[in-house]
PDB file of C-alpha atoms in Angstrom:
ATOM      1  CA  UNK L 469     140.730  54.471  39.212  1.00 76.00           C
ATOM      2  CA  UNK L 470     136.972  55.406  38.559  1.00 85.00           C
ATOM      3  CA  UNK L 471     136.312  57.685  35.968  1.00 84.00           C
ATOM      4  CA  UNK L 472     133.744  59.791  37.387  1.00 87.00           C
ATOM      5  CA  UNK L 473     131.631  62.148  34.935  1.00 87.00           C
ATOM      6  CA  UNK L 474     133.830  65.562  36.631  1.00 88.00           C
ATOM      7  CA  UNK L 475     137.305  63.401  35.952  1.00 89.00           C
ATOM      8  CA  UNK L 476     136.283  62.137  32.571  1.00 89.00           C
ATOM      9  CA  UNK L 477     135.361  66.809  31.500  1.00 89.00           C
ATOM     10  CA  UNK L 478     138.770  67.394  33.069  1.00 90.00           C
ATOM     11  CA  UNK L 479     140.807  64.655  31.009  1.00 88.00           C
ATOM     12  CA  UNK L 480     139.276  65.534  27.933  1.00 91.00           C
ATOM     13  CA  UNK L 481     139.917  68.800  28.630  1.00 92.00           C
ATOM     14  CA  UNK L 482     143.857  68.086  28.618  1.00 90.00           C
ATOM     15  CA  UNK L 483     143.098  65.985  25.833  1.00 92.00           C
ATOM     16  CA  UNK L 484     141.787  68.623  23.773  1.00 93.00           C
ATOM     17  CA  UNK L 485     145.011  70.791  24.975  1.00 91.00           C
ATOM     18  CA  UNK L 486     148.013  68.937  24.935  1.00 89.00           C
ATOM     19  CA  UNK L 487     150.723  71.703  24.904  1.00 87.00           C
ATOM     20  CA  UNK L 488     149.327  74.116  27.451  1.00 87.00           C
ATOM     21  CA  UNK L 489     149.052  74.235  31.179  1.00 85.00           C
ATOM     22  CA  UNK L 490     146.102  75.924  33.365  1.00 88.00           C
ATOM     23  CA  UNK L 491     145.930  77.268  36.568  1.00 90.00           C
ATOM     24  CA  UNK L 492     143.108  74.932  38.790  1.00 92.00           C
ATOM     25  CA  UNK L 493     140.971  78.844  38.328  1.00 95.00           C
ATOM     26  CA  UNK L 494     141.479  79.003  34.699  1.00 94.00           C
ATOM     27  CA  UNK L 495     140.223  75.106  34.222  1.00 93.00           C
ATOM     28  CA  UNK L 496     137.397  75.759  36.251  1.00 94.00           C
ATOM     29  CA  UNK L 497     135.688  78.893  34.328  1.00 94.00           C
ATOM     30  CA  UNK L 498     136.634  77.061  31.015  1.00 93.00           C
ATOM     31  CA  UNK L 499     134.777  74.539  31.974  1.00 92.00           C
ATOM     32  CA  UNK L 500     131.729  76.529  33.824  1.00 92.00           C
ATOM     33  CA  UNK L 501     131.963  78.110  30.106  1.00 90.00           C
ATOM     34  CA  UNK L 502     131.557  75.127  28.062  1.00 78.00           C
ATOM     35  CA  UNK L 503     129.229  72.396  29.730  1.00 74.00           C
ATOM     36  CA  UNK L 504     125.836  73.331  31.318  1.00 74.00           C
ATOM     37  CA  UNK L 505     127.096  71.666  34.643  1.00 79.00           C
ATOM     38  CA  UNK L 506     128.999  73.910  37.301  1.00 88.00           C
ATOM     39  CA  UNK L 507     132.378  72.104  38.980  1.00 91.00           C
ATOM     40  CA  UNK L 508     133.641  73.428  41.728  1.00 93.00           C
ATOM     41  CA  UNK L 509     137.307  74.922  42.209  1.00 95.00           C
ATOM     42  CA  UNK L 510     137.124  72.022  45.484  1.00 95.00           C
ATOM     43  CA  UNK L 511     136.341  69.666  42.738  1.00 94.00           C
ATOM     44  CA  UNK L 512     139.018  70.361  39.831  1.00 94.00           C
ATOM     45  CA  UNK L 513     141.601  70.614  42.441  1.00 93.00           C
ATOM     46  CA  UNK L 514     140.609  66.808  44.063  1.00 93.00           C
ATOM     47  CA  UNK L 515     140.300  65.462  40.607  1.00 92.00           C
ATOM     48  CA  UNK L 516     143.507  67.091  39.449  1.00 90.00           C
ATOM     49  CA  UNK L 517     144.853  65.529  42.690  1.00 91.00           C
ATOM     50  CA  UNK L 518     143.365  62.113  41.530  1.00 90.00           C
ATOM     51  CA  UNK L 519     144.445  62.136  37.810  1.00 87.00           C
ATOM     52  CA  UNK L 520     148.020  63.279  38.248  1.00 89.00           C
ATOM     53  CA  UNK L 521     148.166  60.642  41.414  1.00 91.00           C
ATOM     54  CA  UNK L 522     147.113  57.941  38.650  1.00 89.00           C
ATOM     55  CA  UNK L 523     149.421  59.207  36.403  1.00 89.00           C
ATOM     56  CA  UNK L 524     147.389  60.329  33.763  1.00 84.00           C
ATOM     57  CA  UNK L 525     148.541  63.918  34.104  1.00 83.00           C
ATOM     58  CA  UNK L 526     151.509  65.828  34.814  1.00 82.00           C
ATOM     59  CA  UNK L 527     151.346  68.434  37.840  1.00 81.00           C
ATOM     60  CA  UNK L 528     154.084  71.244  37.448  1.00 80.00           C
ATOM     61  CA  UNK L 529     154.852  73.828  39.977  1.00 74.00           C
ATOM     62  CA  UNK L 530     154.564  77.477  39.152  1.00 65.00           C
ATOM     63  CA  UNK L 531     157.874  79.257  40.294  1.00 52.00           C
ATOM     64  CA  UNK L 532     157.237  82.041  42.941  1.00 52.00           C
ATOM     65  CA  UNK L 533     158.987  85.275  41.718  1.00 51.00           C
TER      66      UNK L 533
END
């Protein structure tokens, strides 16, 4: 898999927290927050996508109530 510059934010991002999980909104605005350069929602959810298909990240389902 290439490790584009928007795959390599989001992996460090889990990197730098291991023990929590994010909704694909919540990673976005973190990011927007930290780094000078927007991602799109479009793009966090394709490179989610792209990571966990690779298996370097776990996807887990949120349980409808």
């Amino acid at each position: 898999m290439y490790m584009t510059a928007q795959r390599k934010r989001l992996f460090q991002f889990f990197n730098d927290h291991p023990d929590a999980s994010f909704s694909a909104r919540d990673i976005q605005t973190l990011l927007n927050q930290a780094e000078a350069s927007a991602i799109s929602l479009s793009a966090v959810y394709r490179n989610l996508a792209s990571l966990a298909e690779a298996g370097l990240i776990l996807k887990i389902g949120r349980a409808h109530v």
